Amino acid sequence: MKIGLNATCFNQRPSGAKQRFIGIYNKVFHQMSDDEFIVFEPSDCQMHSWFDNHNNVRFVKTPIPSKGRLLKAFKGFFYWPKALNSLELDIFEIFNLPYIHSNAKKTLVTIHDLRGLGNENHFLYRYFFGRIFTIALKRADRVITGSMCIKKDLQDLVSTASISIIYNGVDIQDFQSIAEQSINDFQEKFKINNPFLLAVGHFEKRKNYIQLIDALATIEHKEPTLSLVIIGNDNGELAQIREHIAKLGLKQKVYILQGLSDQEVQVAYNLAKIFIFPSLYEGFGIPVIEAMAAGTPMILSNISAFKEITQNKGIYFNLNEQSSLANMILLLLEDTNMRNSIVHYGQGRVDDFSFEKIAINVQDLYKEIS
């Protein structure tokens, strides 16, 4: 097979979608060594260094930038017809919208979530994204998404859409083989010596960090040495988060870490007392399986995606009850048996999310649709 991958949405900025792409396709390229892959790069990023050396993979530089919806659409309008018509692809896979028409025998589209349709967005914005989603669902030979809850949401838009679930994955070994020197380097660099809670994700409203910081303030008198570490880049909410931390007098207790290496993030998971994911909305939630791989007990918001990943066997707090998260933190800190139970479950469950297994699912899907 000859398979084209439109990867023009990725760049050097960390993201769950990028992590999924690199982790899965490093394995797919290896497992499908007899098939040819063409990776279409954006104009502002080179991707070959992200992957092992594979003789069956070719990287093609496009004039399409990784950022700017209008400019991407404009450049793509002129680039894709000529580029794709000359290749005679068996499969063309698109990792970001809008849908791109091609002469490939089969076209796949990956949709991670439906954030564009959220009520927090303006009506015209929701209408625009509704149209984009609907076109992709109707025209794609197969839509790929990362969870059953998002599949159901997509089917509510277009009931006849053909949708497959391919979960996100994790390199389990990376989180379990942390050298003592890496731990020492982390503690020396960031000066975090007290026990801490950990949250991982970019600073945006849906991550719900305000409620997490409020919970820390609530339990401060009972856990005076406990700190909070948040790892992520700014997606528009960081200034507000910093103001809220200062308002509550927690500047010495909350560490905001940006630009960390993968290894430093892995160390943070291993050192954390509890990992907390307080999101209001997620299509999947890669940090959940990273915490499982690291053997870190978790507290999650009670949203559908998290309950699906953990098979409803996790510790969840009620987003609608202000005291719920604080109470859950205190409970998990005090209950050793509960912590051990959560860790034991996660270490068994995370095997379902190894990149090797996910890559086999992708390979099987390619064979099925071709």
mmCIF file of C-alpha atoms in Angstrom:
data_model
loop_
_atom_site.group_PDB
_atom_site.id
_atom_site.type_symbol
_atom_site.label_atom_id
_atom_site.label_comp_id
_atom_site.label_asym_id
_atom_site.label_seq_id
_atom_site.Cartn_x
_atom_site.Cartn_y
_atom_site.Cartn_z
ATOM 1 C CA MET A 1 0.000 0.000 0.000
ATOM 2 C CA LYS A 2 0.975 3.615 -0.513
ATOM 3 C CA ILE A 3 -0.258 5.729 2.392
ATOM 4 C CA GLY A 4 -0.145 9.520 2.633
ATOM 5 C CA LEU A 5 -0.283 11.276 6.016
ATOM 6 C CA ASN A 6 -1.273 14.941 6.162
ATOM 7 C CA ALA A 7 0.762 16.016 9.182
ATOM 8 C CA THR A 8 0.761 19.744 8.433
ATOM 9 C CA CYS A 9 -0.996 20.489 11.735
ATOM 10 C CA PHE A 10 2.025 19.494 13.839
ATOM 11 C CA ASN A 11 5.019 21.608 14.860
ATOM 12 C CA GLN A 12 7.542 21.817 17.694
ATOM 13 C CA ARG A 13 4.885 22.737 20.255
ATOM 14 C CA PRO A 14 3.966 19.814 22.539
ATOM 15 C CA SER A 15 0.419 18.481 22.277
ATOM 16 C CA GLY A 16 -1.472 15.291 22.896
ATOM 17 C CA ALA A 17 -2.225 14.920 19.189
ATOM 18 C CA LYS A 18 1.463 15.261 18.305
ATOM 19 C CA GLN A 19 2.466 12.758 20.973
ATOM 20 C CA ARG A 20 -0.108 10.320 19.616
ATOM 21 C CA PHE A 21 1.137 10.786 16.041
ATOM 22 C CA ILE A 22 4.801 10.219 16.867
ATOM 23 C CA GLY A 23 4.249 7.332 19.252
ATOM 24 C CA ILE A 24 1.841 5.391 17.074
ATOM 25 C CA TYR A 25 3.500 5.918 13.710
ATOM 26 C CA ASN A 26 7.011 5.080 14.863
ATOM 27 C CA LYS A 27 5.548 1.627 15.526
ATOM 28 C CA VAL A 28 3.299 1.566 12.430
ATOM 29 C CA PHE A 29 6.196 2.389 10.091
ATOM 30 C CA HIS A 30 8.145 -0.506 11.578
ATOM 31 C CA GLN A 31 5.265 -2.989 11.570
ATOM 32 C CA MET A 32 4.267 -2.118 7.993
ATOM 33 C CA SER A 33 7.780 -2.158 6.549
ATOM 34 C CA ASP A 34 6.568 -3.493 3.184
ATOM 35 C CA ASP A 35 4.255 -0.515 2.678
ATOM 36 C CA GLU A 36 5.195 2.998 1.578
ATOM 37 C CA PHE A 37 4.413 6.072 3.681
ATOM 38 C CA ILE A 38 4.539 9.703 2.581
ATOM 39 C CA VAL A 39 4.453 12.230 5.431
ATOM 40 C CA PHE A 40 3.430 15.737 4.370
ATOM 41 C CA GLU A 41 5.224 18.262 6.586
ATOM 42 C CA PRO A 42 4.208 21.882 7.233
ATOM 43 C CA SER A 43 6.425 24.641 5.908
ATOM 44 C CA ASP A 44 7.638 25.608 9.389
ATOM 45 C CA CYS A 45 8.670 22.228 10.805
ATOM 46 C CA GLN A 46 10.896 19.256 9.927
ATOM 47 C CA MET A 47 9.640 15.936 11.256
ATOM 48 C CA HIS A 48 12.144 13.286 10.283
ATOM 49 C CA SER A 49 14.057 13.717 13.563
ATOM 50 C CA TRP A 50 10.927 12.675 15.492
ATOM 51 C CA PHE A 51 11.075 9.172 14.069
ATOM 52 C CA ASP A 52 13.471 6.272 13.905
ATOM 53 C CA ASN A 53 15.089 5.612 10.538
ATOM 54 C CA HIS A 54 12.566 3.848 8.321
ATOM 55 C CA ASN A 55 13.375 2.997 4.697
ATOM 56 C CA ASN A 56 9.672 2.969 3.804
ATOM 57 C CA VAL A 57 8.985 6.581 4.874
ATOM 58 C CA ARG A 58 9.419 9.731 2.797
ATOM 59 C CA PHE A 59 8.932 13.256 4.141
ATOM 60 C CA VAL A 60 7.555 15.876 1.764
ATOM 61 C CA LYS A 61 7.802 19.578 2.587
ATOM 62 C CA THR A 62 4.632 21.515 1.772
ATOM 63 C CA PRO A 63 4.022 25.298 1.569
ATOM 64 C CA ILE A 64 1.303 24.937 4.221
ATOM 65 C CA PRO A 65 2.073 26.454 7.672
ATOM 66 C CA SER A 66 1.213 24.575 10.850
ATOM 67 C CA LYS A 67 -0.673 27.573 12.291
ATOM 68 C CA GLY A 68 -3.368 29.930 11.025
ATOM 69 C CA ARG A 69 -6.612 28.357 9.824
ATOM 70 C CA LEU A 70 -7.250 30.796 6.995
ATOM 71 C CA LEU A 71 -3.701 30.731 5.650
ATOM 72 C CA LYS A 72 -3.593 26.931 5.909
ATOM 73 C CA ALA A 73 -6.854 26.665 3.974
ATOM 74 C CA PHE A 74 -5.677 29.135 1.327
ATOM 75 C CA LYS A 75 -2.311 27.428 0.779
ATOM 76 C CA GLY A 76 -3.894 23.982 0.859
ATOM 77 C CA PHE A 77 -6.506 24.916 -1.740
ATOM 78 C CA PHE A 78 -3.764 25.327 -4.333
ATOM 79 C CA TYR A 79 -1.352 22.664 -3.069
ATOM 80 C CA TRP A 80 -3.361 19.509 -2.390
ATOM 81 C CA PRO A 81 -5.033 18.830 -5.762
ATOM 82 C CA LYS A 82 -1.771 18.798 -7.693
ATOM 83 C CA ALA A 83 0.260 17.049 -4.984
ATOM 84 C CA LEU A 84 -2.232 14.257 -4.362
ATOM 85 C CA ASN A 85 -3.340 13.586 -7.923
ATOM 86 C CA SER A 86 0.206 12.672 -8.949
ATOM 87 C CA LEU A 87 0.749 10.105 -6.198
ATOM 88 C CA GLU A 88 -2.054 7.555 -6.671
ATOM 89 C CA LEU A 89 -2.390 6.864 -2.952
ATOM 90 C CA ASP A 90 -4.223 3.868 -1.594
ATOM 91 C CA ILE A 91 -4.976 5.705 1.658
ATOM 92 C CA PHE A 92 -4.810 9.383 2.553
ATOM 93 C CA GLU A 93 -5.115 10.163 6.260
ATOM 94 C CA ILE A 94 -5.912 13.648 7.548
ATOM 95 C CA PHE A 95 -5.052 14.624 11.119
ATOM 96 C CA ASN A 96 -6.793 17.998 11.165
ATOM 97 C CA LEU A 97 -9.843 19.538 9.574
ATOM 98 C CA PRO A 98 -11.140 20.640 7.121
ATOM 99 C CA TYR A 99 -11.635 17.571 4.978
ATOM 100 C CA ILE A 100 -9.379 17.462 1.907
ATOM 101 C CA HIS A 101 -10.651 15.857 -1.266
ATOM 102 C CA SER A 102 -8.178 13.562 -2.990
ATOM 103 C CA ASN A 103 -8.087 10.794 -5.572
ATOM 104 C CA ALA A 104 -6.856 8.313 -2.960
ATOM 105 C CA LYS A 105 -8.796 5.074 -2.922
ATOM 106 C CA LYS A 106 -9.726 5.679 0.720
ATOM 107 C CA THR A 107 -9.623 8.829 2.845
ATOM 108 C CA LEU A 108 -9.420 8.780 6.645
ATOM 109 C CA VAL A 109 -9.957 11.697 9.016
ATOM 110 C CA THR A 110 -8.937 11.809 12.676
ATOM 111 C CA ILE A 111 -11.160 13.889 14.975
ATOM 112 C CA HIS A 112 -9.991 14.111 18.591
ATOM 113 C CA ASP A 113 -12.877 16.064 20.106
ATOM 114 C CA LEU A 114 -15.672 18.550 19.416
ATOM 115 C CA ARG A 115 -14.365 21.564 21.309
ATOM 116 C CA GLY A 116 -15.384 23.851 18.480
ATOM 117 C CA LEU A 117 -19.026 23.124 19.230
ATOM 118 C CA GLY A 118 -18.843 24.025 22.927
ATOM 119 C CA ASN A 119 -21.338 26.527 24.291
ATOM 120 C CA GLU A 120 -18.498 28.793 25.402
ATOM 121 C CA ASN A 121 -17.903 29.602 21.719
ATOM 122 C CA HIS A 122 -19.797 32.245 19.744
ATOM 123 C CA PHE A 123 -22.810 31.045 17.747
ATOM 124 C CA LEU A 124 -21.153 31.750 14.386
ATOM 125 C CA TYR A 125 -18.012 29.901 15.503
ATOM 126 C CA ARG A 126 -20.090 26.864 16.519
ATOM 127 C CA TYR A 127 -21.984 26.995 13.214
ATOM 128 C CA PHE A 128 -18.728 27.142 11.241
ATOM 129 C CA PHE A 129 -17.249 24.149 13.050
ATOM 130 C CA GLY A 130 -20.513 22.263 12.825
ATOM 131 C CA ARG A 131 -20.352 22.532 9.060
ATOM 132 C CA ILE A 132 -16.701 21.437 8.974
ATOM 133 C CA PHE A 133 -17.381 18.402 11.174
ATOM 134 C CA THR A 134 -20.460 17.425 9.173
ATOM 135 C CA ILE A 135 -18.654 17.589 5.822
ATOM 136 C CA ALA A 136 -15.809 15.417 7.130
ATOM 137 C CA LEU A 137 -18.186 12.865 8.652
ATOM 138 C CA LYS A 138 -20.163 12.550 5.428
ATOM 139 C CA ARG A 139 -17.274 12.431 2.976
ATOM 140 C CA ALA A 140 -14.555 10.446 4.762
ATOM 141 C CA ASP A 141 -14.443 6.713 4.103
ATOM 142 C CA ARG A 142 -13.592 6.284 7.765
ATOM 143 C CA VAL A 143 -13.378 8.650 10.740
ATOM 144 C CA ILE A 144 -10.967 7.809 13.552
ATOM 145 C CA THR A 145 -11.488 9.068 17.072
ATOM 146 C CA GLY A 146 -9.941 8.312 20.431
ATOM 147 C CA SER A 147 -12.867 7.319 22.640
ATOM 148 C CA MET A 148 -16.377 5.914 22.644
ATOM 149 C CA CYS A 149 -17.797 9.113 24.118
ATOM 150 C CA ILE A 150 -16.508 11.178 21.176
ATOM 151 C CA LYS A 151 -17.744 8.545 18.731
ATOM 152 C CA LYS A 152 -21.237 8.957 20.171
ATOM 153 C CA ASP A 153 -20.998 12.737 19.859
ATOM 154 C CA LEU A 154 -19.940 12.418 16.223
ATOM 155 C CA GLN A 155 -22.774 9.997 15.479
ATOM 156 C CA ASP A 156 -25.191 12.548 16.913
ATOM 157 C CA LEU A 157 -24.029 14.886 14.140
ATOM 158 C CA VAL A 158 -24.093 12.319 11.309
ATOM 159 C CA SER A 159 -25.629 8.981 12.246
ATOM 160 C CA THR A 160 -24.419 7.261 9.064
ATOM 161 C CA ALA A 161 -20.733 8.118 9.553
ATOM 162 C CA SER A 162 -18.301 5.196 9.598
ATOM 163 C CA ILE A 163 -16.255 5.668 12.795
ATOM 164 C CA SER A 164 -13.482 3.597 14.355
ATOM 165 C CA ILE A 165 -11.952 4.050 17.794
ATOM 166 C CA ILE A 166 -8.171 4.057 18.043
ATOM 167 C CA TYR A 167 -7.092 4.883 21.583
ATOM 168 C CA ASN A 168 -4.110 7.062 22.413
ATOM 169 C CA GLY A 169 -0.968 5.314 23.590
ATOM 170 C CA VAL A 170 2.023 5.644 25.866
ATOM 171 C CA ASP A 171 5.611 4.371 25.973
ATOM 172 C CA ILE A 172 5.160 2.538 29.255
ATOM 173 C CA GLN A 173 8.838 1.787 29.794
ATOM 174 C CA ASP A 174 9.758 5.487 29.636
ATOM 175 C CA PHE A 175 7.780 6.102 32.827
ATOM 176 C CA GLN A 176 9.085 3.074 34.702
ATOM 177 C CA SER A 177 12.845 3.303 34.207
ATOM 178 C CA ILE A 178 13.683 6.638 35.822
ATOM 179 C CA ALA A 179 17.340 6.983 36.833
ATOM 180 C CA GLU A 180 18.163 8.318 40.293
ATOM 181 C CA GLN A 181 20.315 11.000 38.687
ATOM 182 C CA SER A 182 17.329 12.274 36.689
ATOM 183 C CA ILE A 183 15.352 12.634 39.909
ATOM 184 C CA ASN A 184 18.196 14.510 41.572
ATOM 185 C CA ASP A 185 18.584 16.793 38.548
ATOM 186 C CA PHE A 186 14.851 17.578 38.567
ATOM 187 C CA GLN A 187 14.797 18.475 42.253
ATOM 188 C CA GLU A 188 17.926 20.581 41.941
ATOM 189 C CA LYS A 189 16.659 22.449 38.883
ATOM 190 C CA PHE A 190 13.157 23.261 40.119
ATOM 191 C CA LYS A 191 13.802 23.390 43.885
ATOM 192 C CA ILE A 192 10.742 21.274 44.693
ATOM 193 C CA ASN A 193 11.468 19.276 47.809
ATOM 194 C CA ASN A 194 8.061 19.110 49.494
ATOM 195 C CA PRO A 195 5.411 16.501 48.562
ATOM 196 C CA PHE A 196 3.316 17.755 45.682
ATOM 197 C CA LEU A 197 0.176 17.230 43.654
ATOM 198 C CA LEU A 198 0.674 17.177 39.880
ATOM 199 C CA ALA A 199 -1.412 18.407 36.962
ATOM 200 C CA VAL A 200 -0.319 18.236 33.315
ATOM 201 C CA GLY A 201 -1.923 20.174 30.456
ATOM 202 C CA HIS A 202 -1.842 23.530 28.724
ATOM 203 C CA PHE A 203 -3.325 26.573 30.435
ATOM 204 C CA GLU A 204 -6.793 26.945 28.985
ATOM 205 C CA LYS A 205 -10.219 27.329 30.523
ATOM 206 C CA ARG A 206 -11.400 23.748 30.025
ATOM 207 C CA LYS A 207 -8.488 22.416 32.105
ATOM 208 C CA ASN A 208 -10.254 23.847 35.177
ATOM 209 C CA TYR A 209 -7.111 24.767 37.093
ATOM 210 C CA ILE A 210 -8.963 27.393 39.128
ATOM 211 C CA GLN A 211 -10.943 24.660 40.906
ATOM 212 C CA LEU A 212 -7.735 22.715 41.561
ATOM 213 C CA ILE A 213 -5.993 25.753 43.058
ATOM 214 C CA ASP A 214 -9.071 26.473 45.216
ATOM 215 C CA ALA A 215 -8.912 22.885 46.488
ATOM 216 C CA LEU A 216 -5.283 23.344 47.503
ATOM 217 C CA ALA A 217 -6.209 26.512 49.393
ATOM 218 C CA THR A 218 -9.017 24.646 51.162
ATOM 219 C CA ILE A 219 -6.752 21.891 52.516
ATOM 220 C CA GLU A 220 -3.702 24.064 53.191
ATOM 221 C CA HIS A 221 -4.314 24.164 56.937
ATOM 222 C CA LYS A 222 -4.477 20.332 57.080
ATOM 223 C CA GLU A 223 -1.582 19.717 54.673
ATOM 224 C CA PRO A 224 0.720 22.715 55.194
ATOM 225 C CA THR A 225 3.716 21.155 53.427
ATOM 226 C CA LEU A 226 1.799 20.080 50.309
ATOM 227 C CA SER A 227 2.529 21.897 47.045
ATOM 228 C CA LEU A 228 1.033 21.843 43.542
ATOM 229 C CA VAL A 229 2.999 21.476 40.309
ATOM 230 C CA ILE A 230 1.314 22.339 37.002
ATOM 231 C CA ILE A 231 3.170 21.489 33.789
ATOM 232 C CA GLY A 232 1.969 23.105 30.566
ATOM 233 C CA ASN A 233 2.216 25.932 28.070
ATOM 234 C CA ASP A 234 -0.006 28.988 27.877
ATOM 235 C CA ASN A 235 -3.154 28.726 25.778
ATOM 236 C CA GLY A 236 -4.593 32.032 26.981
ATOM 237 C CA GLU A 237 -5.362 31.397 30.670
ATOM 238 C CA LEU A 238 -1.951 31.565 32.348
ATOM 239 C CA ALA A 239 -2.187 35.221 33.398
ATOM 240 C CA GLN A 240 -5.540 34.611 35.064
ATOM 241 C CA ILE A 241 -4.165 31.513 36.802
ATOM 242 C CA ARG A 242 -1.209 33.452 38.176
ATOM 243 C CA GLU A 243 -3.514 36.207 39.445
ATOM 244 C CA HIS A 244 -5.697 33.651 41.215
ATOM 245 C CA ILE A 245 -2.667 31.998 42.838
ATOM 246 C CA ALA A 246 -1.483 35.385 44.133
ATOM 247 C CA LYS A 247 -4.962 36.300 45.362
ATOM 248 C CA LEU A 248 -5.087 33.139 47.503
ATOM 249 C CA GLY A 249 -1.567 33.673 48.819
ATOM 250 C CA LEU A 250 -0.257 30.459 47.263
ATOM 251 C CA LYS A 251 2.702 31.782 45.252
ATOM 252 C CA GLN A 252 5.121 29.742 47.385
ATOM 253 C CA LYS A 253 3.000 26.589 47.034
ATOM 254 C CA VAL A 254 2.178 26.442 43.316
ATOM 255 C CA TYR A 255 4.915 25.767 40.760
ATOM 256 C CA ILE A 256 4.179 26.477 37.104
ATOM 257 C CA LEU A 257 6.677 24.643 34.913
ATOM 258 C CA GLN A 258 7.000 25.224 31.173
ATOM 259 C CA GLY A 259 9.246 23.930 28.427
ATOM 260 C CA LEU A 260 10.140 20.679 30.200
ATOM 261 C CA SER A 261 11.783 17.789 28.418
ATOM 262 C CA ASP A 262 9.933 14.486 28.124
ATOM 263 C CA GLN A 263 12.234 13.000 30.740
ATOM 264 C CA GLU A 264 11.545 15.826 33.196
ATOM 265 C CA VAL A 265 7.804 15.295 32.800
ATOM 266 C CA GLN A 266 8.267 11.583 33.436
ATOM 267 C CA VAL A 267 10.237 12.353 36.603
ATOM 268 C CA ALA A 268 7.450 14.668 37.801
ATOM 269 C CA TYR A 269 4.884 11.872 37.474
ATOM 270 C CA ASN A 270 7.093 9.535 39.485
ATOM 271 C CA LEU A 271 7.680 12.058 42.280
ATOM 272 C CA ALA A 272 4.081 13.253 42.618
ATOM 273 C CA LYS A 273 1.983 12.125 45.574
ATOM 274 C CA ILE A 274 -1.185 12.342 43.495
ATOM 275 C CA PHE A 275 -1.873 13.167 39.858
ATOM 276 C CA ILE A 276 -5.005 15.298 39.380
ATOM 277 C CA PHE A 277 -6.820 15.881 36.088
ATOM 278 C CA PRO A 278 -9.614 18.395 36.783
ATOM 279 C CA SER A 279 -10.732 19.022 33.171
ATOM 280 C CA LEU A 280 -14.229 20.087 32.227
ATOM 281 C CA TYR A 281 -13.898 18.426 28.807
ATOM 282 C CA GLU A 282 -11.503 16.016 27.107
ATOM 283 C CA GLY A 283 -11.754 13.767 24.090
ATOM 284 C CA PHE A 284 -9.381 11.300 25.728
ATOM 285 C CA GLY A 285 -6.782 12.435 28.275
ATOM 286 C CA ILE A 286 -3.249 11.172 27.634
ATOM 287 C CA PRO A 287 -1.977 12.240 31.090
ATOM 288 C CA VAL A 288 -4.303 9.622 32.617
ATOM 289 C CA ILE A 289 -2.412 6.765 30.982
ATOM 290 C CA GLU A 290 0.928 8.470 31.668
ATOM 291 C CA ALA A 291 0.072 8.499 35.383
ATOM 292 C CA MET A 292 -0.911 4.824 35.119
ATOM 293 C CA ALA A 293 2.443 4.017 33.531
ATOM 294 C CA ALA A 294 4.293 5.901 36.279
ATOM 295 C CA GLY A 295 2.363 4.137 39.042
ATOM 296 C CA THR A 296 0.942 7.405 40.374
ATOM 297 C CA PRO A 297 -2.463 7.427 42.125
ATOM 298 C CA MET A 298 -5.007 9.662 40.406
ATOM 299 C CA ILE A 299 -8.017 11.846 41.052
ATOM 300 C CA LEU A 300 -10.031 12.654 37.940
ATOM 301 C CA SER A 301 -13.016 14.839 37.185
ATOM 302 C CA ASN A 302 -16.180 12.834 36.587
ATOM 303 C CA ILE A 303 -16.354 13.299 32.815
ATOM 304 C CA SER A 304 -17.182 10.528 30.360
ATOM 305 C CA ALA A 305 -13.753 10.231 28.729
ATOM 306 C CA PHE A 306 -11.975 9.638 32.034
ATOM 307 C CA LYS A 307 -14.508 7.066 33.192
ATOM 308 C CA GLU A 308 -14.104 5.257 29.869
ATOM 309 C CA ILE A 309 -10.303 5.148 30.077
ATOM 310 C CA THR A 310 -10.401 3.876 33.656
ATOM 311 C CA GLN A 311 -13.416 1.594 33.109
ATOM 312 C CA ASN A 312 -15.257 3.464 35.865
ATOM 313 C CA LYS A 313 -12.763 2.112 38.420
ATOM 314 C CA GLY A 314 -11.000 5.367 39.283
ATOM 315 C CA ILE A 315 -11.395 8.051 41.932
ATOM 316 C CA TYR A 316 -13.531 10.896 40.578
ATOM 317 C CA PHE A 317 -14.613 14.237 41.987
ATOM 318 C CA ASN A 318 -17.856 16.038 41.238
ATOM 319 C CA LEU A 319 -17.278 19.093 39.068
ATOM 320 C CA ASN A 320 -20.462 20.681 40.403
ATOM 321 C CA GLU A 321 -19.499 20.456 44.085
ATOM 322 C CA GLN A 322 -16.885 22.977 45.171
ATOM 323 C CA SER A 323 -15.658 20.875 48.113
ATOM 324 C CA SER A 324 -15.542 17.551 46.251
ATOM 325 C CA LEU A 325 -11.975 17.780 44.935
ATOM 326 C CA ALA A 326 -10.523 18.938 48.246
ATOM 327 C CA ASN A 327 -12.262 16.083 50.053
ATOM 328 C CA MET A 328 -10.960 13.541 47.546
ATOM 329 C CA ILE A 329 -7.388 14.801 47.907
ATOM 330 C CA LEU A 330 -7.505 14.447 51.685
ATOM 331 C CA LEU A 331 -9.095 11.004 51.407
ATOM 332 C CA LEU A 332 -6.454 9.686 49.019
ATOM 333 C CA LEU A 333 -3.584 11.164 51.030
ATOM 334 C CA GLU A 334 -4.841 9.423 54.156
ATOM 335 C CA ASP A 335 -5.948 6.062 52.721
ATOM 336 C CA THR A 336 -2.928 3.931 51.788
ATOM 337 C CA ASN A 337 -5.079 0.997 50.695
ATOM 338 C CA MET A 338 -7.029 3.192 48.303
ATOM 339 C CA ARG A 339 -3.833 4.605 46.801
ATOM 340 C CA ASN A 340 -2.383 1.148 46.335
ATOM 341 C CA SER A 341 -5.603 -0.099 44.751
ATOM 342 C CA ILE A 342 -5.645 2.742 42.207
ATOM 343 C CA VAL A 343 -1.970 2.176 41.346
ATOM 344 C CA HIS A 344 -2.447 -1.585 40.990
ATOM 345 C CA TYR A 345 -5.418 -1.131 38.676
ATOM 346 C CA GLY A 346 -3.588 1.438 36.548
ATOM 347 C CA GLN A 347 -0.513 -0.717 36.099
ATOM 348 C CA GLY A 348 -2.695 -3.496 34.717
ATOM 349 C CA ARG A 349 -4.908 -1.267 32.596
ATOM 350 C CA VAL A 350 -2.086 0.717 30.967
ATOM 351 C CA ASP A 351 -0.967 -2.324 28.971
ATOM 352 C CA ASP A 352 -4.050 -1.774 26.794
ATOM 353 C CA PHE A 353 -2.554 1.568 25.736
ATOM 354 C CA SER A 354 0.954 0.513 24.721
ATOM 355 C CA PHE A 355 1.975 2.037 21.396
ATOM 356 C CA GLU A 356 2.736 -1.448 20.085
ATOM 357 C CA LYS A 357 -0.883 -2.546 20.571
ATOM 358 C CA ILE A 358 -2.313 0.718 19.237
ATOM 359 C CA ALA A 359 -0.123 0.462 16.120
ATOM 360 C CA ILE A 360 -1.481 -3.034 15.448
ATOM 361 C CA ASN A 361 -4.995 -1.562 15.602
ATOM 362 C CA VAL A 362 -4.006 1.048 13.006
ATOM 363 C CA GLN A 363 -2.473 -1.604 10.759
ATOM 364 C CA ASP A 364 -5.611 -3.739 11.023
ATOM 365 C CA LEU A 365 -7.761 -0.737 10.136
ATOM 366 C CA TYR A 366 -5.679 0.015 7.048
ATOM 367 C CA LYS A 367 -6.036 -3.572 5.889
ATOM 368 C CA GLU A 368 -9.765 -3.565 6.569
ATOM 369 C CA ILE A 369 -10.596 -0.452 4.593
ATOM 370 C CA SER A 370 -8.221 -1.213 1.725
#
